[in-house]
Amino acid sequence: MAATEGLALSIRGVSKVFPTPEGGEVRALDDVSLEVADGSFMVLLGPSGCGKTTLLRCIAGLEAPDSGQIDLKGTRIDDVPVWKRRVNTVFQSYALFPHMTVAQNIAFGLQMDKLPKDEVARKVDQSLALVRLSDLGGRRPHQLSGGQQQRVALARALAKEPEVLLLDEPLSALDLKLRRGMQLELKRLQQETHITFILVTHDQDEAMSMGDEVAVFNEGRIVQVGAPRDVYLRPRTSFVADFIGEANLLALIPGAAGAEVAGWGAIPADAWASDSPAADASRSVAAVRPEDVVISADPQGRFPIVDATFIGGDLHAVVQVGEATISARQPAASAAGLTTGGRCELTFRPGSVRIVDA
Amino acid sequence: MKRWKNRRMSGMWLALGMTGILALSACGGETTVGGGGETSSAPASSAAASDAASPEAPAGDFPTPNGGEVNLYNWTDYISPELLDRFESETGITVNLDNFDSNETMLAKLQAGGANYDVIVPSDYMVAQMIELGLLQEVDPAAFPNGQYIKPEFMDVYFDPGRLYSAPYMYGTTGIAYDPTKTGGEITSWTDFFDANSPAAGKIGTLNDQVEVIHAALRAVGAQPCSTNRDDYIKVEELLAGWKPGLAVINSDGVIGRMASGEQIMHMMWNGAFTRAQADNPNLQYVYPAEGITLWSDNFAVPVGAQNVDNAKIFINWMMDPANIGEATNFVGYDNGITGSSEFMTAELGANPAVVIPEEFKALAAPVPGCSVEAIDLYDQVWTNFKK
Amino acid sequence: MARRRTASAPRAGQGSWWAGLPGIAYLIALVLAPLVIIVIFSFLSRAKLGVGVKWEFTIQPYVELFYSESLSGERSFDPTYLQIFFNSVLYSLITALVCLALSIPIALWIATRPPKWRTLLVFLVTIPFWTSLLIRTYAFVIILNDNGPINGALTGLGILAEPLPMLYTPFATIVGLVYSFLPFMILPIYASAERFDFRLAEAAYDLGATKAKVLRRIVLPAVRPGIIAGLILVFIPALGSYLAPELLGGGKTSMIANVIAAQFGASRNWPFGAALSVMVLVLVMVALVIFAVVARRSSRRGANQSLESLL
């Protein structure tokens, strides 16, 4: 069990299949393994329906995995009933109890632990202060704004001082401005409380800005885990490359001088990222970020500009290369002469092209 | 009050509200019986009816049938539909039948006004009270062509001496039915019936009829029905209180089934119901209790305000024909007050001591006039306390 | 919460008070008028021979409720009718509580089925209404009697040597009442439970609540409006029950309706029957006020003790 040292949560080979109403089945989780360091902020990122919420519910105990094992602080919990797990959840709908006041909502979980009354009262006050709602303990949930409800839900879960706090798309119901504020708030809370947070989101910006680590989900599998910057810079699959930020996925064909982009030519050696795996017949897709694509106006250039649009201070251009198109983005200052219908030459910045799994 | 009403609805007041459609169809709703009717039978019927009406006595000014209708307000299930069909085809008069479940219901409906009945069927004491209230027409049934058939003992009855207002229909008794093979002893009296240590305890039933039960209890303590002596009622209350633990059921419905199946082995019972239970369970015996037994009788009468008085007279006269009322007896299982009708009764019925009162018990069976309001209040007080 | 409506623009369905006239006329003719007649009758004297009323004012019927001339001739306080009222309240209360205990699991179970099953199950709950109460009550005479299917099975399987007497007991009365009124409890509780957000139950589990705690502290408070409606819909009509005590109880223990029926029948005391009816009205109103007060107080106090205090 040495491997679990410093781990809040260890998930090994968890699978879960749901029947569909039509009589088929959906593999929501397919042999998922994940380790979450103690005190870290893990973000599960993926498009909707990818299984990330199912994993969260398996950790919470609201779903039972078909197979696999989940350990919390080195102790197996997948066979422990939900109410005995030292894990709490902030639900997407908040799920505040409408017939209780804010303070009663927060006290509920503490009463379930049979804490003495004054202890409950103290922790309720503490939690309300933590989310800066000390004045609203007597209100009913329906008397609060969305952001306030969100914070009550947080306070209610945090008051239990769980080993792991699970947050299921907690910010999706908030408008953009509130969302930014709450992102910072969540980060602050996590740092103050040193509780391990696992947050589910489909918003890559949210994932990038909040997570110590990001686990990217696709179709019931975790396709890549790592620090946000690492995942962004070194996507391992075309899905990750495209889902996190934007990416041009280049179909490679073998050529005399190594891998070639059809209609463009062989990728020069310095364009490859230094740690990119080598291209081979089975790995025939490369990813390159639009900002790493450099185009220059050239009436005799090989490539027609399909579209050129200024967005903010940047030029977003789409260039026809052979059968495919490549997106490019560069500062307006260096975009002279690039117009829709014009022609251009196109190169990749050094160290920017990376082989990914299809 | 009596009859074989296993389908009877007691206390329709509340039941009506609660049971909706069924209650309505059971207690109310005029039913046209037969319905062949007026077109087919008008010419033929006058001949037939005059046959029936005046074989011996000259008709005098007695009306002759001339179509139309007669509205009959009768106890539930108390006349054979085939008999009414025959009346319609013989006279050309259409019968509209409506039913009631207690004398009080019938009286309330007539008193409220608006009811449109030509012939009603009140029990003995009710006839007396309706005459007193001026609700009956003096049609003098004794002078009808078939009035000659009224049995002598049914002629000068206490409730209508000389039969100026009413004509006899069925009569019967309210006695005790029991199964001697199960009670282990003979039951001969109301004292036996109300015995707190009766061997039948736990399997005793009684009618849900405060008048009959308290009549019987008064007899058992040596008093007379309708007593106004409070001391009698103190004794009755004691008697009933001691008896209640062994009493299984107070219910006028389903008595026949319960006695036939042996679910109860002793029950206060109407004699007509008894004959039907006995047909299924030959062990059953009917008791004429030694202290006396209520002899009740039901009667045809014409209420004040009747629209078809002539047809009412024709109907009542027709029903007093021995052949016709004999057929009615065979349907309901009670004997009637018309001379010569026994010739038309089935042999079993005629030979059944529960139906035709044997000579030795005739003295025990006497009609009980209606109690005074004072006595009714005492009955109510004792009964309510008994059932609380 | 809602902003105040600006006063001018007429809205659909508003202001056309005359559209309510047929309903108002119906209520006056068929609800109010009979009540008024009953109240008036309760202050009149008995007619000659007791059938009907005589137009002479008296409060005698109300005196009779509490005082009677005892058989030994003394005029004294008489608890007979109070006891019958007490019986009625007791039977109705037991009926309501048994219905409640049965209905909560049934209603919650239905509410947690997939939607198309729910429709079918609710439909099944209403099937008894297709047949008259009288017929259904008679069916219980057959089911419960000594030779009926239950006793037949118990003795046939050798579990009992003798049939267990069930018919014509208070037990049979309660069985009949519970059976008659169960749908009136299930349906309103189901209506509340169906709106219940079961994610709240998940949240409670997540916060460490066991199943029992979730039921008591989260689910029951949420369906409380249904519970209160159900209690009213069962308790109040049960007070006026006539058939079950008569047919299943064997007529040995009267409920108030049986006594009232007798006053208009064999006992020939219409004013007293009317006075008893008025007392039932008063009792029902008192019960409604108690329900209302308890309901309001418990909702003000919040979830903590709501249900415990209500029950």
Short mmCIF file of C-alpha atoms in Angstrom, two decimals, chain C:
data_model
loop_
_atom_site.label_atom_id
_atom_site.label_comp_id
_atom_site.label_asym_id
_atom_site.label_seq_id
_atom_site.Cartn_x
_atom_site.Cartn_y
_atom_site.Cartn_z
CA MET C 1 -41.49 37.53 -4.66
CA ALA C 2 -43.57 38.39 -7.67
CA ARG C 3 -43.60 42.00 -8.65
CA ARG C 4 -46.86 43.74 -7.95
CA ARG C 5 -49.16 43.72 -10.90
CA THR C 6 -49.92 47.07 -12.40
CA ALA C 7 -53.55 47.68 -11.86
CA SER C 8 -55.07 48.54 -15.18
CA ALA C 9 -55.00 45.87 -17.87
CA PRO C 10 -57.77 43.24 -17.48
CA ARG C 11 -56.49 39.72 -17.53
CA ALA C 12 -58.07 36.60 -18.89
CA GLY C 13 -60.48 35.01 -16.42
CA GLN C 14 -60.52 38.07 -14.23
CA GLY C 15 -63.45 40.37 -13.57
CA SER C 16 -66.14 38.14 -14.99
CA TRP C 17 -67.72 37.39 -11.63
CA TRP C 18 -70.95 36.32 -13.27
CA ALA C 19 -69.17 33.28 -14.69
CA GLY C 20 -69.24 31.94 -11.14
CA LEU C 21 -73.01 32.28 -10.84
CA PRO C 22 -74.00 28.73 -11.77
CA GLY C 23 -71.53 27.43 -9.22
CA ILE C 24 -72.74 29.86 -6.57
CA ALA C 25 -76.37 28.98 -7.29
CA TYR C 26 -75.51 25.31 -7.02
CA LEU C 27 -73.74 25.82 -3.72
CA ILE C 28 -76.61 27.81 -2.28
CA ALA C 29 -79.31 25.42 -3.42
CA LEU C 30 -77.62 22.12 -2.74
CA VAL C 31 -75.08 22.79 -0.02
CA LEU C 32 -76.14 25.81 1.97
CA ALA C 33 -79.92 25.30 1.93
CA PRO C 34 -79.84 21.77 3.39
CA LEU C 35 -77.44 22.95 6.08
CA VAL C 36 -79.73 25.81 6.97
CA ILE C 37 -82.69 23.45 7.11
CA ILE C 38 -80.81 21.13 9.43
CA VAL C 39 -79.86 24.00 11.73
CA ILE C 40 -83.46 25.26 11.78
CA PHE C 41 -84.89 21.79 12.43
CA SER C 42 -82.53 21.38 15.35
CA PHE C 43 -84.33 24.23 17.13
CA LEU C 44 -87.87 22.96 16.48
CA SER C 45 -90.15 20.58 18.31
CA ARG C 46 -91.18 17.11 17.32
CA ALA C 47 -94.26 16.69 15.17
CA LYS C 48 -97.22 14.70 16.33
CA LEU C 49 -96.13 11.02 16.45
CA GLY C 50 -92.55 12.13 15.94
CA VAL C 51 -92.23 12.00 12.18
CA GLY C 52 -91.37 15.50 11.01
CA VAL C 53 -91.12 18.74 12.97
CA LYS C 54 -93.49 21.19 14.59
CA TRP C 55 -92.79 24.91 14.18
CA GLU C 56 -92.24 25.67 17.83
CA PHE C 57 -88.85 26.97 18.93
CA THR C 58 -87.00 24.96 21.54
CA ILE C 59 -83.44 24.16 22.58
CA GLN C 60 -84.56 20.83 23.93
CA PRO C 61 -82.65 18.83 21.27
CA TYR C 62 -79.39 20.36 22.44
CA VAL C 63 -80.22 19.76 26.06
CA GLU C 64 -80.87 16.13 25.18
CA LEU C 65 -77.31 15.85 23.92
CA PHE C 66 -75.95 16.17 27.41
CA TYR C 67 -78.81 15.72 29.86
CA SER C 68 -81.43 13.09 30.01
CA GLU C 69 -84.02 11.87 32.37
CA SER C 70 -82.48 8.64 33.50
CA LEU C 71 -84.65 5.58 33.66
CA SER C 72 -84.91 6.00 37.39
CA GLY C 73 -86.45 9.38 36.74
CA GLU C 74 -83.61 11.75 37.63
CA ARG C 75 -82.52 14.42 35.28
CA SER C 76 -78.75 14.32 35.05
CA PHE C 77 -75.72 14.58 32.85
CA ASP C 78 -75.73 11.76 30.32
CA PRO C 79 -72.45 10.86 28.61
CA THR C 80 -74.06 8.45 26.12
CA TYR C 81 -73.88 10.75 23.11
CA LEU C 82 -70.49 12.13 24.09
CA GLN C 83 -69.25 8.58 24.19
CA ILE C 84 -70.69 7.91 20.72
CA PHE C 85 -68.97 11.04 19.46
CA PHE C 86 -65.80 9.84 21.13
CA ASN C 87 -66.17 6.42 19.45
CA SER C 88 -66.58 8.14 16.10
CA VAL C 89 -63.53 10.34 16.59
CA LEU C 90 -61.50 7.38 17.80
CA TYR C 91 -62.45 5.15 14.88
CA SER C 92 -61.83 7.99 12.43
CA LEU C 93 -58.48 8.81 13.98
CA ILE C 94 -57.35 5.19 13.90
CA THR C 95 -58.56 4.95 10.33
CA ALA C 96 -56.65 8.09 9.33
CA LEU C 97 -53.45 6.94 11.02
CA VAL C 98 -53.58 3.43 9.57
CA CYS C 99 -54.28 4.93 6.14
CA LEU C 100 -51.31 7.25 6.62
CA ALA C 101 -48.98 4.44 7.61
CA LEU C 102 -50.05 2.41 4.57
CA SER C 103 -50.14 5.30 2.13
CA ILE C 104 -46.69 6.78 2.65
CA PRO C 105 -44.78 3.74 1.36
CA ILE C 106 -47.34 3.13 -1.39
CA ALA C 107 -47.31 6.75 -2.55
CA LEU C 108 -43.53 6.98 -2.45
CA TRP C 109 -43.18 3.70 -4.26
CA ILE C 110 -45.51 4.87 -7.02
CA ALA C 111 -43.76 8.25 -7.22
CA THR C 112 -40.41 6.56 -7.79
CA ARG C 113 -41.61 4.37 -10.67
CA PRO C 114 -40.93 5.43 -14.27
CA PRO C 115 -43.58 7.93 -15.46
CA LYS C 116 -45.59 5.56 -17.62
CA TRP C 117 -45.89 3.09 -14.74
CA ARG C 118 -46.98 5.88 -12.41
CA THR C 119 -49.99 6.67 -14.57
CA LEU C 120 -51.04 3.05 -14.54
CA LEU C 121 -50.54 2.66 -10.79
CA VAL C 122 -52.51 5.80 -9.95
CA PHE C 123 -55.23 4.50 -12.20
CA LEU C 124 -55.21 1.21 -10.27
CA VAL C 125 -55.56 3.08 -6.97
CA THR C 126 -58.79 4.64 -8.24
CA ILE C 127 -60.35 1.36 -9.41
CA PRO C 128 -62.34 0.83 -6.18
CA PHE C 129 -64.30 3.99 -7.00
CA TRP C 130 -65.82 2.20 -9.95
CA THR C 131 -68.07 0.21 -7.66
CA SER C 132 -70.47 1.41 -5.03
CA LEU C 133 -69.18 1.58 -1.48
CA LEU C 134 -72.10 -0.55 -0.35
CA ILE C 135 -71.11 -3.40 -2.63
CA ARG C 136 -67.48 -3.15 -1.62
CA THR C 137 -68.44 -3.18 2.04
CA TYR C 138 -70.56 -6.27 1.50
CA ALA C 139 -67.56 -7.87 -0.17
CA PHE C 140 -65.73 -7.52 3.13
CA VAL C 141 -68.58 -9.32 4.88
CA ILE C 142 -67.74 -12.24 2.63
CA ILE C 143 -63.98 -11.89 3.00
CA LEU C 144 -63.96 -11.60 6.79
CA ASN C 145 -66.65 -14.03 7.89
CA ASP C 146 -65.94 -17.29 9.63
CA ASN C 147 -66.42 -19.27 6.42
CA GLY C 148 -64.67 -16.69 4.26
CA PRO C 149 -61.44 -17.03 2.31
CA ILE C 150 -59.15 -15.75 5.09
CA ASN C 151 -60.49 -18.11 7.72
CA GLY C 152 -60.75 -20.82 5.08
CA ALA C 153 -57.05 -20.46 4.33
CA LEU C 154 -56.01 -20.23 7.98
CA THR C 155 -57.94 -23.30 9.03
CA GLY C 156 -57.28 -25.15 5.78
CA LEU C 157 -53.53 -24.75 6.21
CA GLY C 158 -53.84 -25.88 9.80
CA ILE C 159 -52.62 -22.57 11.19
CA LEU C 160 -55.79 -22.23 13.21
CA ALA C 161 -58.04 -24.95 14.55
CA GLU C 162 -61.09 -22.68 14.82
CA PRO C 163 -61.95 -19.79 12.55
CA LEU C 164 -60.76 -16.48 13.96
CA PRO C 165 -63.81 -14.29 14.52
CA MET C 166 -63.09 -11.14 12.54
CA LEU C 167 -66.43 -10.07 11.15
CA TYR C 168 -68.67 -8.08 13.50
CA THR C 169 -65.75 -6.77 15.54
CA PRO C 170 -64.23 -3.28 15.81
CA PHE C 171 -61.34 -4.73 13.81
CA ALA C 172 -63.68 -5.38 10.89
CA THR C 173 -65.05 -1.83 11.16
CA ILE C 174 -61.53 -0.41 10.96
CA VAL C 175 -60.63 -2.71 8.07
CA GLY C 176 -63.69 -1.51 6.18
CA LEU C 177 -63.02 2.14 6.93
CA VAL C 178 -59.34 1.92 6.00
CA TYR C 179 -60.23 0.15 2.80
CA SER C 180 -62.85 2.74 1.88
CA PHE C 181 -60.69 5.75 2.54
CA LEU C 182 -57.20 4.56 1.56
CA PRO C 183 -57.28 6.10 -1.93
CA PHE C 184 -58.11 9.48 -0.38
CA MET C 185 -54.81 9.29 1.50
CA ILE C 186 -52.67 7.76 -1.23
CA LEU C 187 -53.61 10.23 -3.94
CA PRO C 188 -52.72 13.53 -2.22
CA ILE C 189 -49.51 12.10 -0.76
CA TYR C 190 -48.60 10.76 -4.17
CA ALA C 191 -49.31 14.18 -5.69
CA SER C 192 -46.83 15.72 -3.25
CA ALA C 193 -44.28 12.93 -3.61
CA GLU C 194 -44.44 13.08 -7.37
CA ARG C 195 -43.27 16.68 -7.25
CA PHE C 196 -40.53 15.80 -4.78
CA ASP C 197 -37.03 16.33 -6.12
CA PHE C 198 -35.34 13.03 -5.35
CA ARG C 199 -31.97 14.73 -5.76
CA LEU C 200 -32.68 16.15 -2.30
CA ALA C 201 -32.73 12.61 -0.97
CA GLU C 202 -29.38 11.96 -2.62
CA ALA C 203 -28.01 15.10 -1.04
CA ALA C 204 -29.19 13.92 2.35
CA TYR C 205 -27.60 10.49 1.89
CA ASP C 206 -24.45 12.26 0.83
CA LEU C 207 -24.49 14.28 4.04
CA GLY C 208 -24.57 11.11 6.07
CA ALA C 209 -28.27 10.44 6.53
CA THR C 210 -29.48 6.85 6.71
CA LYS C 211 -32.62 5.78 4.87
CA ALA C 212 -34.78 6.30 7.94
CA LYS C 213 -33.35 9.78 8.49
CA VAL C 214 -33.85 10.73 4.86
CA LEU C 215 -37.47 9.62 5.05
CA ARG C 216 -38.19 11.41 8.28
CA ARG C 217 -36.30 14.64 7.80
CA ILE C 218 -36.34 15.21 4.05
CA VAL C 219 -39.09 13.22 2.33
CA LEU C 220 -41.86 13.49 4.90
CA PRO C 221 -41.56 17.26 5.36
CA ALA C 222 -41.67 17.59 1.58
CA VAL C 223 -44.87 15.58 1.28
CA ARG C 224 -46.41 17.22 4.34
CA PRO C 225 -49.02 19.16 2.32
CA GLY C 226 -50.19 15.83 0.90
CA ILE C 227 -50.23 14.25 4.33
CA ILE C 228 -52.32 17.07 5.77
CA ALA C 229 -54.73 16.96 2.83
CA GLY C 230 -54.97 13.19 3.17
CA LEU C 231 -55.62 13.34 6.90
CA ILE C 232 -58.45 15.81 6.33
CA LEU C 233 -59.88 13.83 3.42
CA VAL C 234 -59.91 10.66 5.48
CA PHE C 235 -60.65 11.78 9.01
CA ILE C 236 -63.63 13.98 8.23
CA PRO C 237 -65.64 11.65 5.99
CA ALA C 238 -64.76 8.76 8.29
CA LEU C 239 -66.53 10.63 11.10
CA GLY C 240 -69.75 10.25 9.15
CA SER C 241 -69.29 6.58 8.37
CA TYR C 242 -72.48 4.59 8.40
CA LEU C 243 -71.96 1.39 6.46
CA ALA C 244 -68.82 -0.03 8.03
CA PRO C 245 -69.99 0.02 11.66
CA GLU C 246 -73.41 -1.25 10.57
CA LEU C 247 -72.38 -4.05 8.22
CA LEU C 248 -68.88 -4.99 9.37
CA GLY C 249 -69.01 -3.98 13.03
CA GLY C 250 -72.25 -5.91 13.43
CA GLY C 251 -74.12 -2.82 14.57
CA LYS C 252 -72.86 -3.28 18.10
CA THR C 253 -70.86 -0.08 18.34
CA SER C 254 -72.61 2.90 16.88
CA MET C 255 -70.86 5.73 15.16
CA ILE C 256 -72.61 9.04 15.11
CA ALA C 257 -74.13 8.54 11.65
CA ASN C 258 -75.93 5.41 12.80
CA VAL C 259 -77.52 7.30 15.68
CA ILE C 260 -78.55 10.15 13.40
CA ALA C 261 -80.12 7.71 10.94
CA ALA C 262 -82.11 6.14 13.75
CA GLN C 263 -83.45 9.53 14.84
CA PHE C 264 -85.00 10.04 11.41
CA GLY C 265 -86.28 6.46 11.37
CA ALA C 266 -87.47 4.28 14.20
CA SER C 267 -86.61 6.76 16.97
CA ARG C 268 -88.76 9.43 15.33
CA ASN C 269 -86.95 12.41 16.69
CA TRP C 270 -86.07 14.65 13.78
CA PRO C 271 -85.07 17.72 15.80
CA PHE C 272 -82.68 15.63 17.85
CA GLY C 273 -81.28 14.03 14.69
CA ALA C 274 -80.77 17.53 13.32
CA ALA C 275 -79.06 18.65 16.53
CA LEU C 276 -76.71 15.67 16.34
CA SER C 277 -75.95 16.62 12.73
CA VAL C 278 -75.16 20.17 13.80
CA MET C 279 -72.80 18.77 16.44
CA VAL C 280 -71.04 16.77 13.74
CA LEU C 281 -70.66 19.98 11.74
CA VAL C 282 -69.16 21.70 14.76
CA LEU C 283 -66.84 18.78 15.37
CA VAL C 284 -65.67 18.85 11.77
CA MET C 285 -65.03 22.56 11.95
CA VAL C 286 -63.05 22.16 15.15
CA ALA C 287 -61.04 19.40 13.52
CA LEU C 288 -60.33 21.58 10.48
CA VAL C 289 -59.19 24.45 12.67
CA ILE C 290 -56.87 22.12 14.57
CA PHE C 291 -55.44 20.81 11.30
CA ALA C 292 -54.94 24.35 10.04
CA VAL C 293 -53.26 25.55 13.21
CA VAL C 294 -50.99 22.53 13.43
CA ALA C 295 -50.11 22.79 9.77
CA ARG C 296 -49.25 26.45 10.00
CA ARG C 297 -47.31 26.13 13.22
CA SER C 298 -45.30 23.19 11.98
CA SER C 299 -44.40 24.91 8.74
CA ARG C 300 -43.30 28.01 10.62
CA ARG C 301 -41.10 26.02 12.92
CA GLY C 302 -39.40 24.42 9.96
CA ALA C 303 -38.48 20.87 9.38
CA ASN C 304 -37.00 19.90 12.66
CA GLN C 305 -40.07 18.81 14.51
CA SER C 306 -42.74 19.33 11.92
CA LEU C 307 -44.01 15.85 11.50
CA GLU C 308 -43.52 14.73 15.05
CA SER C 309 -45.62 17.59 16.29
CA LEU C 310 -48.26 17.07 13.66
CA LEU C 311 -48.73 13.47 14.59
#
